[in-house]
Coordinates of C-alpha atoms and ligand atoms in Angstrom, one line a residue:
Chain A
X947 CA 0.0 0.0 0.0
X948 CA 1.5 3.4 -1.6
X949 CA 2.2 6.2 2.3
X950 CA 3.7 9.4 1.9
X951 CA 4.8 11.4 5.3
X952 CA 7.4 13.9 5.7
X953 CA 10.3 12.1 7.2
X954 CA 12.8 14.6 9.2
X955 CA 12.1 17.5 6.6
X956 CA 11.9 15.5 3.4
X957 CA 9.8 13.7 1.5
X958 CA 9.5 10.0 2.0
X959 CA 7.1 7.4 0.0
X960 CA 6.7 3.5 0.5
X961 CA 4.9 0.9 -0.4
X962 CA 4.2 -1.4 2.2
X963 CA 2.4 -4.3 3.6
X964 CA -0.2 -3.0 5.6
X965 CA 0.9 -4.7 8.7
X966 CA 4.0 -2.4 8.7
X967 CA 4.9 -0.7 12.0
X968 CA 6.3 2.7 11.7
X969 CA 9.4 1.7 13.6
X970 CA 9.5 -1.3 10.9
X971 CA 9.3 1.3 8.4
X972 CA 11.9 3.6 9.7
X973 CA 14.2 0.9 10.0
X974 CA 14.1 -1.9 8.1
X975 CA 12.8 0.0 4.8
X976 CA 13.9 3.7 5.3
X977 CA 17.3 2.4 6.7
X978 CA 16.9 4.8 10.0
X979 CA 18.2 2.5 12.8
X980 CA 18.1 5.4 15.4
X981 CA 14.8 5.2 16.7
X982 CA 15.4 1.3 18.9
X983 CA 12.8 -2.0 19.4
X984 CA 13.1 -2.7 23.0
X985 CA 9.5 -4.7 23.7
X986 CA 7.9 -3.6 20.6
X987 CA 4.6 -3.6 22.6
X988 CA 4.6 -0.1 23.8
X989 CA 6.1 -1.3 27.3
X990 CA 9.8 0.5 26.9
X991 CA 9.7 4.0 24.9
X992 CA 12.8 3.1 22.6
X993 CA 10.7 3.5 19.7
X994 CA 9.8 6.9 20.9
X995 CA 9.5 9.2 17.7
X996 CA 7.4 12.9 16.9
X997 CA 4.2 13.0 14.8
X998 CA 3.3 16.2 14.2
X999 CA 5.4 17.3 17.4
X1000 CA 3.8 14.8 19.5
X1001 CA 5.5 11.6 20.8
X1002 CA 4.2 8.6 20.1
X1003 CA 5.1 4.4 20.6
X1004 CA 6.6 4.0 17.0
X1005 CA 5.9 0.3 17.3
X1006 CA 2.4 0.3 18.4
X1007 CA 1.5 2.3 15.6
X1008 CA 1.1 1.5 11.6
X1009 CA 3.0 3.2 8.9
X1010 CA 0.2 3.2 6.5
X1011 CA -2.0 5.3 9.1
X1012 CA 0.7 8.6 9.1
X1013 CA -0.2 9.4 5.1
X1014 CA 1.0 13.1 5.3
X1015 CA 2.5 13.5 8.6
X1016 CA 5.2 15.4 9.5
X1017 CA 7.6 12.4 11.1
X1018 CA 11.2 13.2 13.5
X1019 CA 13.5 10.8 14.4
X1020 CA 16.7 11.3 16.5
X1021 CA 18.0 11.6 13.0
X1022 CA 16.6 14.5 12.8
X1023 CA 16.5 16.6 15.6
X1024 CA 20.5 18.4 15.0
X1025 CA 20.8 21.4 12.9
X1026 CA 23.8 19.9 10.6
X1027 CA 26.4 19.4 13.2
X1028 CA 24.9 21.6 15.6
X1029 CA 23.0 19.2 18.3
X1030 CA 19.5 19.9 19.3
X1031 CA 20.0 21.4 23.0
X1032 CA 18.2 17.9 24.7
X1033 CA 21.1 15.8 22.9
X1034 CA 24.0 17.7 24.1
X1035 CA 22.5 18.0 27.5
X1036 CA 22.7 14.1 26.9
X1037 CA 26.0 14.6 26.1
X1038 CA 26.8 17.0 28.7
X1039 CA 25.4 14.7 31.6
X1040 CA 26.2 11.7 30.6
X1041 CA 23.2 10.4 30.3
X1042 CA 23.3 7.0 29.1
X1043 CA 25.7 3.9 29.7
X1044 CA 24.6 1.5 27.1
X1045 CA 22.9 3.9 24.8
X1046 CA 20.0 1.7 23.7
X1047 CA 16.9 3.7 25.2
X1048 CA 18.7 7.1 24.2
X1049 CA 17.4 7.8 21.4
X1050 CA 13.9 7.9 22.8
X1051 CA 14.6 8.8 26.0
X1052 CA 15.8 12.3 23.7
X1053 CA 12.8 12.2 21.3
X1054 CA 10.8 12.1 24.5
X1055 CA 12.2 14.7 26.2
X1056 CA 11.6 16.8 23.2
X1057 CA 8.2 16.4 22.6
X1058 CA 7.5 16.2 26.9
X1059 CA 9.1 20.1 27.2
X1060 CA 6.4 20.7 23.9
X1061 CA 4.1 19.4 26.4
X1062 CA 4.9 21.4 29.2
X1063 CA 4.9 24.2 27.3
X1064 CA 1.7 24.0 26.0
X1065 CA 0.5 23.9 29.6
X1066 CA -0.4 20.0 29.5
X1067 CA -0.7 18.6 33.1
X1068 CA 0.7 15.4 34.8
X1069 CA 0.1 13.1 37.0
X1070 CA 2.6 14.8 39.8
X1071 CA 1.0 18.3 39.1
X1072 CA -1.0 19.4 42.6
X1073 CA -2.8 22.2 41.3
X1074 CA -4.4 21.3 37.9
X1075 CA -5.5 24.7 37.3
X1076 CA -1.8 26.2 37.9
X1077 CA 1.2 27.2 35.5
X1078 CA 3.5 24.0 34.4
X1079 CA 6.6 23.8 36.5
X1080 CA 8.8 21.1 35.7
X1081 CA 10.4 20.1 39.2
X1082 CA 12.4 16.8 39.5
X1083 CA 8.9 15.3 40.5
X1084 CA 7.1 16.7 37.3
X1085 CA 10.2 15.3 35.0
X1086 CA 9.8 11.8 35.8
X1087 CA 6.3 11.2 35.9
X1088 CA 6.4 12.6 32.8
X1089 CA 9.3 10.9 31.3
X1090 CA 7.8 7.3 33.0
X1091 CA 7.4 5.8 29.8
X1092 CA 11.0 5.5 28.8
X1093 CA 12.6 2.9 30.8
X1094 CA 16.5 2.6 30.9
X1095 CA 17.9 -1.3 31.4
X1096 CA 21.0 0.8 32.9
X1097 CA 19.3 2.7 35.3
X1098 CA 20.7 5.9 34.0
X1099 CA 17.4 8.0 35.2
X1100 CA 20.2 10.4 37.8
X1101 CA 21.8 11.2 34.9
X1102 CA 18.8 11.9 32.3
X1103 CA 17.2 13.7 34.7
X1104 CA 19.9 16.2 35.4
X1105 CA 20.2 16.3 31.3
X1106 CA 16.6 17.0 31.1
X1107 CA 16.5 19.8 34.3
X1108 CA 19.0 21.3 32.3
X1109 CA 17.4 21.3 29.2
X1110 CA 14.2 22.7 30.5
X1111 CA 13.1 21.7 33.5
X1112 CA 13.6 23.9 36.9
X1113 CA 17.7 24.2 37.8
Chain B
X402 CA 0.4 -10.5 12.4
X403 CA -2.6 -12.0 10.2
X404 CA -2.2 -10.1 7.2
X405 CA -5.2 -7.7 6.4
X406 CA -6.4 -4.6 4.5
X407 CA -6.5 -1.2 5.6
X408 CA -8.7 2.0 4.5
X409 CA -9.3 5.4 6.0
X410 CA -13.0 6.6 5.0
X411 CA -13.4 10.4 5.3
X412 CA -17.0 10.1 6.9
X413 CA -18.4 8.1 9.6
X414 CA -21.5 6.5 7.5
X415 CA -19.0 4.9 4.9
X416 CA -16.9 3.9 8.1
X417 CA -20.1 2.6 9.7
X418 CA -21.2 0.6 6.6
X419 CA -17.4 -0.6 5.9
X420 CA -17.2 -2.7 9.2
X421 CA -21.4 -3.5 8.4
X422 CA -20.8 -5.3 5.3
X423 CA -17.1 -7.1 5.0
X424 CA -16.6 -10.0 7.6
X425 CA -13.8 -9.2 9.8
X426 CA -13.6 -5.6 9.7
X427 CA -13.1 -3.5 12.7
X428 CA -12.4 0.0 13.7
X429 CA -8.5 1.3 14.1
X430 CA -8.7 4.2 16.5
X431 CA -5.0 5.0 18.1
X432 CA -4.0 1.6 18.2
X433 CA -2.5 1.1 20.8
X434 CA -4.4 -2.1 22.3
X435 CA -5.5 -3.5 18.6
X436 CA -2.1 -2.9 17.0
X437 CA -0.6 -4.9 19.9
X438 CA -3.3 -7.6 20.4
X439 CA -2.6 -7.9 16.6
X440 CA 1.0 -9.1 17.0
X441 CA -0.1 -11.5 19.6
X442 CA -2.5 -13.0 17.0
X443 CA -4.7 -12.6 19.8
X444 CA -7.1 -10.1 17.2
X445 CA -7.0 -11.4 13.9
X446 CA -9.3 -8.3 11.6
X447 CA -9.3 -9.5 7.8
X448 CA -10.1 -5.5 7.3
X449 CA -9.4 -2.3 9.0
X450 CA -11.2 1.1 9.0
X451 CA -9.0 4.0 10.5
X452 CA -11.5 5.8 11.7
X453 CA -8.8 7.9 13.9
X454 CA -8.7 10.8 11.3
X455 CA -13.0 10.9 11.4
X456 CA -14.7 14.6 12.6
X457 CA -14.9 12.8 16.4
X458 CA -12.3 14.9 17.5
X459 CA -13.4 18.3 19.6
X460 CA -14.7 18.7 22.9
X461 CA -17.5 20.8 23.5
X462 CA -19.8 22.2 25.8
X463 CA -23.5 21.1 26.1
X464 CA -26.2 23.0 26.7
X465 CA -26.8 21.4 29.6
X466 CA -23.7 22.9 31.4
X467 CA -21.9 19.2 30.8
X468 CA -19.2 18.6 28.0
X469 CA -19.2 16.0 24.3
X470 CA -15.9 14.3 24.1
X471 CA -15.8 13.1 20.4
X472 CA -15.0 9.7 20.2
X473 CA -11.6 10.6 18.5
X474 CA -10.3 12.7 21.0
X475 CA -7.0 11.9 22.4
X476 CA -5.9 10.9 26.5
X477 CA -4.2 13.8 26.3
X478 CA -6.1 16.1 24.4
X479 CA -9.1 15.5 27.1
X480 CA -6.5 15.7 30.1
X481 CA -4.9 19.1 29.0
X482 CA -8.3 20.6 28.4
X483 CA -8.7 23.5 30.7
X484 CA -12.4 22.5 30.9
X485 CA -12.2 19.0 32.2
X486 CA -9.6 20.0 34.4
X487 CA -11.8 22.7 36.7
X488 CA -14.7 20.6 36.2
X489 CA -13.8 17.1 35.8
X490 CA -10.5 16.8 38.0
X491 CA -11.3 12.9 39.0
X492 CA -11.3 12.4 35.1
X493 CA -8.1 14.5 34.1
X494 CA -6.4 12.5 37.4
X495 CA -8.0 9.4 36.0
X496 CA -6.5 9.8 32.5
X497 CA -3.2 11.0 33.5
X498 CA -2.5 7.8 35.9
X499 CA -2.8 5.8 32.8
X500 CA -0.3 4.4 30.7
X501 CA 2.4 6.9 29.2
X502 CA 2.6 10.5 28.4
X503 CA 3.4 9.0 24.3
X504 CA 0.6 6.5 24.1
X505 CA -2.0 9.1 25.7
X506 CA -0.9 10.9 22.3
X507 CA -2.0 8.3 20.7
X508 CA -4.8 6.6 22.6
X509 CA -8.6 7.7 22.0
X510 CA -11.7 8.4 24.3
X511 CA -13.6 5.4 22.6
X512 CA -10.1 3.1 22.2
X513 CA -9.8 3.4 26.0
X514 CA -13.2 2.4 27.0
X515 CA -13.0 -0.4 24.6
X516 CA -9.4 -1.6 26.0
X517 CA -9.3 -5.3 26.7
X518 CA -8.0 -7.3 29.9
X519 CA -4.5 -7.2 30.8
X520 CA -5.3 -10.9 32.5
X521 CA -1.9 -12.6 31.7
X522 CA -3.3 -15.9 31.2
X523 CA -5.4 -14.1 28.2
X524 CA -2.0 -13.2 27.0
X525 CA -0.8 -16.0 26.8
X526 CA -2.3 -17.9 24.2
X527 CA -0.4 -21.4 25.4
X528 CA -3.0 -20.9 28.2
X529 CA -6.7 -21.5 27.8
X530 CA -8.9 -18.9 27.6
X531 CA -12.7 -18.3 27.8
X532 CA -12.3 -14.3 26.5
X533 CA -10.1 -15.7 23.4
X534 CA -11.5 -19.0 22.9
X535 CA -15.3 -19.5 23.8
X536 CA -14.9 -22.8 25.8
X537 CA -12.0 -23.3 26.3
X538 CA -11.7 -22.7 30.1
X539 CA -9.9 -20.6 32.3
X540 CA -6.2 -20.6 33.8
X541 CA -6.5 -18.0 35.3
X542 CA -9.1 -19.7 38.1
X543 CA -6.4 -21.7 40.0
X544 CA -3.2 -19.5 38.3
X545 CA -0.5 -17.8 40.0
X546 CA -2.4 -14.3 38.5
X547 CA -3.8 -11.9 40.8
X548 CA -5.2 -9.1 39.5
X549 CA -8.6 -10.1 39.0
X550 CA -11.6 -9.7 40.1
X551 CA -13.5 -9.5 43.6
X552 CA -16.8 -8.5 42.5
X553 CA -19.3 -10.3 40.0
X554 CA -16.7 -12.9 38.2
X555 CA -17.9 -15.7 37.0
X556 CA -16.8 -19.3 36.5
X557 CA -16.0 -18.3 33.2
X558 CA -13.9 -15.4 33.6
X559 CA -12.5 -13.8 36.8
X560 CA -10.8 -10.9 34.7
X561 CA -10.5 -7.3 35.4
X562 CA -11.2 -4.2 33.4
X563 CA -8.0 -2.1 33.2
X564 CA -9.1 1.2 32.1
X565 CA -7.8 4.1 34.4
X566 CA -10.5 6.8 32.4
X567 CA -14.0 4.5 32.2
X568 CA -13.9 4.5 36.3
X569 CA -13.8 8.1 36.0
X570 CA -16.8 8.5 33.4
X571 CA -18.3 6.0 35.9
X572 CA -18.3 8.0 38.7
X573 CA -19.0 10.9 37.0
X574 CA -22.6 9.7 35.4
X575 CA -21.1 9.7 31.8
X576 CA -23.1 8.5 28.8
X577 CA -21.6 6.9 25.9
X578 CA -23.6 7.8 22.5
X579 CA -23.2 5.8 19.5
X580 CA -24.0 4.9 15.6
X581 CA -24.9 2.0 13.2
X582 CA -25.7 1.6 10.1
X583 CA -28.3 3.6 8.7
X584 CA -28.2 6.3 11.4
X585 CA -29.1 4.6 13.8
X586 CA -28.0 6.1 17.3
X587 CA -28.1 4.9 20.7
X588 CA -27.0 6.5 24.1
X589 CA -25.9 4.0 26.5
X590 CA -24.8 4.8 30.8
X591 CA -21.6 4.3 31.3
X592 CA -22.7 2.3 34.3
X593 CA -24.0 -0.7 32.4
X594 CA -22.4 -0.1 29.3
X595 CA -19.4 -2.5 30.2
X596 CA -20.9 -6.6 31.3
X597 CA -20.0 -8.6 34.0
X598 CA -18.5 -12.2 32.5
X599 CA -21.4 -14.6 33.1
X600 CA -20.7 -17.2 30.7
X601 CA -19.9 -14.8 28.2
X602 CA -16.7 -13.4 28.5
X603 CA -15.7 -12.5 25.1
X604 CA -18.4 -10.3 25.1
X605 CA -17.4 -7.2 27.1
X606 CA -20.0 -4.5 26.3
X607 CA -23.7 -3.8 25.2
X608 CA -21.9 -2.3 21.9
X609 CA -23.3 -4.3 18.9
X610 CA -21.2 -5.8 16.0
X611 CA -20.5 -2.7 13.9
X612 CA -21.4 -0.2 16.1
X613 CA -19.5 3.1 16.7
X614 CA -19.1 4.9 19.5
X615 CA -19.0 8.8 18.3
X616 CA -18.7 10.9 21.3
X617 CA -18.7 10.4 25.7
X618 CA -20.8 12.8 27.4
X619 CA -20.1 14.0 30.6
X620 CA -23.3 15.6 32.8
X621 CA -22.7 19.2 34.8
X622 CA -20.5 17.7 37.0
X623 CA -21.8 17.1 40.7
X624 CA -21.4 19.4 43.7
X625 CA -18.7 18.4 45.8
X626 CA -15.4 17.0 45.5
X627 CA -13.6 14.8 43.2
X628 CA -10.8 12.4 43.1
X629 CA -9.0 9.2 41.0
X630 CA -6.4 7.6 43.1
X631 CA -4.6 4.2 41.9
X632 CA -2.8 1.5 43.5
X633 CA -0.3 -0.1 41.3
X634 CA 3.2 -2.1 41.3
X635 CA 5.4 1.0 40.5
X636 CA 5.7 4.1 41.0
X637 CA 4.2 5.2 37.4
X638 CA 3.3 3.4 33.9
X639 CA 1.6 0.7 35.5
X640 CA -1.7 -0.5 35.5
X641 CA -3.9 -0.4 38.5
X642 CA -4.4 -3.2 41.3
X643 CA -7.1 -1.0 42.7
X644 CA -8.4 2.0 42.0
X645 CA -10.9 4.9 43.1
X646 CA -13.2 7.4 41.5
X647 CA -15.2 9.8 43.6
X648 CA -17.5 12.8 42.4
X649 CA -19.5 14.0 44.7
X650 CA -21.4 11.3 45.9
X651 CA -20.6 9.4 43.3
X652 CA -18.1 6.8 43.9
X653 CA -16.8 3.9 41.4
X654 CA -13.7 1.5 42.0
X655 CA -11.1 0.1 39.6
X656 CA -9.4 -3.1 38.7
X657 CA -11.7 -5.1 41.6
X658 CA -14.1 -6.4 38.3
X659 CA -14.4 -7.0 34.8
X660 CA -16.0 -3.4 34.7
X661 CA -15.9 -0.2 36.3
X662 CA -17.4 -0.9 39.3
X663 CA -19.8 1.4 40.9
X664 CA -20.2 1.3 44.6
X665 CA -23.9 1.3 44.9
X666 CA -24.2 0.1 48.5
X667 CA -21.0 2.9 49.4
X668 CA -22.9 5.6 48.1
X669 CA -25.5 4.4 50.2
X670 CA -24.3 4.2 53.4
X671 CA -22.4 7.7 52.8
X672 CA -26.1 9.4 52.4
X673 CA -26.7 7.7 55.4
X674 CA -24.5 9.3 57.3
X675 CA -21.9 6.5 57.6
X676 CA -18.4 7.4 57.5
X677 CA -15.4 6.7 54.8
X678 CA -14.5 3.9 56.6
X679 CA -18.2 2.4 57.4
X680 CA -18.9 2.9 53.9
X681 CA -16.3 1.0 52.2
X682 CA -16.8 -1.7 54.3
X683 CA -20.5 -2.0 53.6
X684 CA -19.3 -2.0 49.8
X685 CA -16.8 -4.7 50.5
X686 CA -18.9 -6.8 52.2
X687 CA -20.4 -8.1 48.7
X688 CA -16.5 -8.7 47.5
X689 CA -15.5 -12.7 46.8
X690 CA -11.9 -12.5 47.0
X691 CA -10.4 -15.8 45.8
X692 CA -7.8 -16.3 47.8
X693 CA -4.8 -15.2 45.2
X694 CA -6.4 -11.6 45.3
X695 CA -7.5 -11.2 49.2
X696 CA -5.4 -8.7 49.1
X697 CA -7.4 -6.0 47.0
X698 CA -9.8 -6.5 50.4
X699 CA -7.4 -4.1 52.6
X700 CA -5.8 -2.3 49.8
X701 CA -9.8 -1.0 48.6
X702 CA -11.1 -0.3 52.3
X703 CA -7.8 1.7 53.0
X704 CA -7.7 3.7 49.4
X705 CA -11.4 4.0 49.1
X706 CA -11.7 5.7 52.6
X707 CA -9.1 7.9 52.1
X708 CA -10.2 9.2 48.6
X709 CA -13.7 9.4 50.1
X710 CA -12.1 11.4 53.0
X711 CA -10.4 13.8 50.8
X712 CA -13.1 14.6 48.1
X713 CA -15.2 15.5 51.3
X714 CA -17.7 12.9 50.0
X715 CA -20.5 12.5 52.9
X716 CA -19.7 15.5 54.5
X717 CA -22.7 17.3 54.2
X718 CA -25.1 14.8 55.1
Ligands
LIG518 C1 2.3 -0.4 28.0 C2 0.9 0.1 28.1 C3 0.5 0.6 29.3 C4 -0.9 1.0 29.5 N1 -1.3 1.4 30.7 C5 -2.6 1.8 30.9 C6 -3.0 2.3 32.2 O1 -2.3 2.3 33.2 N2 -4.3 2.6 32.3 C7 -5.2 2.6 31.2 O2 -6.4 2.9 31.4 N3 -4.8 2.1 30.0 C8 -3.5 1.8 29.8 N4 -3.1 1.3 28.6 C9 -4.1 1.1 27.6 C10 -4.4 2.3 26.7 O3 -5.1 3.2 27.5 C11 -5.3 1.7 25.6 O4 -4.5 0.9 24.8 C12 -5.9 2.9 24.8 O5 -6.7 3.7 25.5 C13 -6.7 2.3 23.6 O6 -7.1 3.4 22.8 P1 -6.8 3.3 21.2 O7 -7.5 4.5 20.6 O8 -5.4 3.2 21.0 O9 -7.6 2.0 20.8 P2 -7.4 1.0 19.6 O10 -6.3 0.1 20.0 O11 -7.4 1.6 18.3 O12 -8.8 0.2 19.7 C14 -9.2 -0.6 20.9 C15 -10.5 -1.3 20.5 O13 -11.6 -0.3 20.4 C16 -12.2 -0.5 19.2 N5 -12.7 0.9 18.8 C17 -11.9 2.0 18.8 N6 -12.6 3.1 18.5 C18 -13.9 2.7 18.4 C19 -15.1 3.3 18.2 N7 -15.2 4.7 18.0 N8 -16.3 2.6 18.1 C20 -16.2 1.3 18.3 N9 -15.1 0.6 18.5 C21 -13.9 1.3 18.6 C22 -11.2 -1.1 18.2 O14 -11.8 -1.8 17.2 C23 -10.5 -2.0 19.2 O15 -11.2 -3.2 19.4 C24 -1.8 0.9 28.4 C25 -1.3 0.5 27.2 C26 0.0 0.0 27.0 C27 0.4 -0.5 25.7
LIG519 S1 -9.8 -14.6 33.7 FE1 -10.9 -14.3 31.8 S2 -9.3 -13.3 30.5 FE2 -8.2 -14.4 32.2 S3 -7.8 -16.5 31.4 FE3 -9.8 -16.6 32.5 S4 -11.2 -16.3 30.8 FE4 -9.3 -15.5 30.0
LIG520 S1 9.7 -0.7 21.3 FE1 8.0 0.6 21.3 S2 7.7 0.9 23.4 FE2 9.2 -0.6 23.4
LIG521 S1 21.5 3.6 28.7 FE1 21.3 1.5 28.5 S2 19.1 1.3 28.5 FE2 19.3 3.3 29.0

């Protein structure tokens, strides 16, 4: 089945077998082995990509269903070789040992500050009428569905108060 | 996965008449239970209509002073709303104890109500299962499982509903309306609209073969307080082992039965002037835990009386 969707700024058609994940389709026939496959049932956050400037579960959802969508990987969040600000805090705060979740855990983060700037509430905010703050408490209930097999969460957390959330 | 067919009508009659006429068919909202029960050959559509793109996708106000969630909306889209959130704070809580902040993006109002068991033994297809396979029994009676049920299983099925939201919309006197073919529409409570097993399992709602859900409504929402609070295994992302709604005097509890369940005889005894505590032990008294599960026995009477205590439920009486 002929799907079109804007891939990291440029244009990207397949034809595909409607049973196609979009983490299927970013890896195995758009050759963008960034975005991971921990569970590939929506458990881990690897797959963690932005639709439209949302996050979503990559593997959980099916190629042929994002005809026209504006899709970014990890592949495509630097300016050339200037890193998006949420991978060289990353960098900066050593925030991964194996590296395997990384790439979502960074995709994540991007579309989670989105989030908070837009206002959108959590499960750790007390006052659901108040301004976002992202404390230490707000980061990791929001950042919950990314799991690290390392247990690097001291470290992405510091990366991710950095990059937005309250010093 | 089975292979199937996939199409995206741009209106919900052809969608409606789609899912009517080829055998198999089903709706695709976000996905995110389908999609995986899919892998697990556990679902097995010859067809699918994406209806996730469908005009089922705003929230607005009634005239009754109550809110339409379309169908379509998104976990997140109904959480972040400024609306639910100062007058539907149990159902915003609700929501955002569920799942993850990326598959709220994805997941729908109608996908979530429609959400099947988490029971590991229905998982696990090596296992037999009444809710897969009519007949087949249940390992989950006797199994090392315990998140099931303490109200109204049956020998059939002793499964749990795990949706965080529909013990929310429970609570909060929601109705679900809905379409079939020909224009046919039907407004269903959501208290009632999900069935206890009997010695039907596999049948999970009053929704008929082909039938859409288009929109939740949500009534002017009752005087007094409201709360969701969850018990589960981690700290976050993690389905419930118990769970309570309350709105006003409203009060519905989680992950104790294969629906939302709402705690008739606690509402009762709170109008009667019984306290947090007497109340959720005049509910409980009906529970038939099953040994494996005894524990959702302390872990209810101890979360229910505490939510009930802080939404101020009772205190005017
Ligand atoms: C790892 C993980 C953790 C989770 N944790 C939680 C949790 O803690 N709490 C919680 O409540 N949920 C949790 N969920 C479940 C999640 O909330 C559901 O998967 C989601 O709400 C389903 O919505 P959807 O739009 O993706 O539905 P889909 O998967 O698209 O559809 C689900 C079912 O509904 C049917 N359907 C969809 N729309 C309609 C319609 N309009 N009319 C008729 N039929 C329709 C489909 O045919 C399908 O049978 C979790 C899921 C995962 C994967
Ligand atoms: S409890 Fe219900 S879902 Fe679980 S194995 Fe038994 S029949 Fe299947
Ligand atoms: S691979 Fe998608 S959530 Fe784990
Ligand atoms: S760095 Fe290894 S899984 Fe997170």
């Amino acid at each position: 089945m002929k799907t079109s969707f804007t891939l990291n700024g440029q244009a990207a058609s397949l034809d595909l077998d409607p049973r196609t994940t979009l983490l299927d389709a970013l890896r195995e026939n758009l050759g963008l082995k960034g975005s991971k496959k921990g569970c590939d049932h929506g458990q881990c956050g690897a797959c963690t990509v932005l639709v439209n400037g949302r996050r979503i579960n990559a593997c959980l959802s099916l190629a042929v269903t994002h005809e026209g969508d504006e899709i970014t990987t990890i592949e495509g969040l630097a300016q050339g070789e200037a890193l998006h600000p949420v991978q060289a805090a990353f960098l900066e705060h050593d925030a991964f040992q194996c590296g395997y979740c990384t790439p979502g855990q960074i995709c994540s983060t991007v579309g989670m500050l989105q989030e908070a700037a837009d206002g959108w509430a959590s499960l750790a905010t007390q006052d659901l009428a108040a301004d976002t703050v992202l404390t230490d408490e707000e980061i990791r209930e929001r950042m919950s569905g990314n799991l690290c097999r390392c247990s690097a969460y001291p470290q992405i957390l510091a990366a991710i108060r950095s990059a937005g959330g309250v010093a | 996965m089975k292979p199937f067919t996939y199409e995206r009508p741009g209106d919900v009659s052809t969608a409606l008449a789609l899912v009517a006429e080829i055998p198999g068919a089903r709706f695709l909202a976000g996905g995110t239970n389908l999609v995986d029960l899919m892998k697990l050959q556990i679902e097995q559509p010859s067809h699918l209509v994406d209806i996730s793109r469908l005009p089922l996708r705003a929230i607005e106000d009634t005239p009754e002073g109550g809110l339409r969630l379309g169908a379509m909306t998104t976990n997140s889209q109904v959480a972040a709303d400024p609306r639910v959130r100062a007058r539907y704070p149990a159902l915003a809580q609700a929501i955002l104890s569920g799942a993850s902040g990326q598959l709220r993006n994805k997941a729908t109002t109608a996908g979530n109500l429609l959400q099947r068991t988490r029971c590991a033994y229905f998982y696990d297809t090596t296992k037999p299962c009444n809710k897969r396979e009519p007949g087949a029994g249940c390992a989950a009676i006797g199994g090392i499982y315990a998140n099931t049920a303490i109200f109204g299983a049956s020998e059939a099925c002793i499964a749990t509903h795990p949706s965080d939201m529909a013990v929310a919309l429970t609570a909060l006197d929601a109705k679900v309306e809905t379409e079939s073919g020909a224009g046919e529409a039907r407004v269903l409570a959501m208290d009632g609209f999900h069935r206890l097993p009997g010695d039907t399992p596999h049948i999970e709602t009053e929704l008929r073969p082909a039938e859409m859900i288009t929109a939740v409504v949500l009534p002017p929402p009752p005087p007094g307080g409201q709360i969701y609070r969850k018990a589960r295994e981690r700290a976050s992302y993690a389905f419930a082992i118990g769970s309570v709604a309350v709105a006003g005097g409203k009060v519905a509890l989680g992950a104790v039965a294969h629906k939302p369940w709402r705690a008739e005889a606690a509402e009762l005894a709170l109008a009667q002037g019984a306290s947090p505590a007497e109340a959720m032990a005049a509910e409980l008294k009906a529970a038939r835990p099953d040994g494996h599960n005894d524990f959702k026995l302390k872990l209810m009477a101890r979360l229910g009386a505490a939510c009930l205590t802080t939404a101020g439920a009772g205190d005017d009486q």
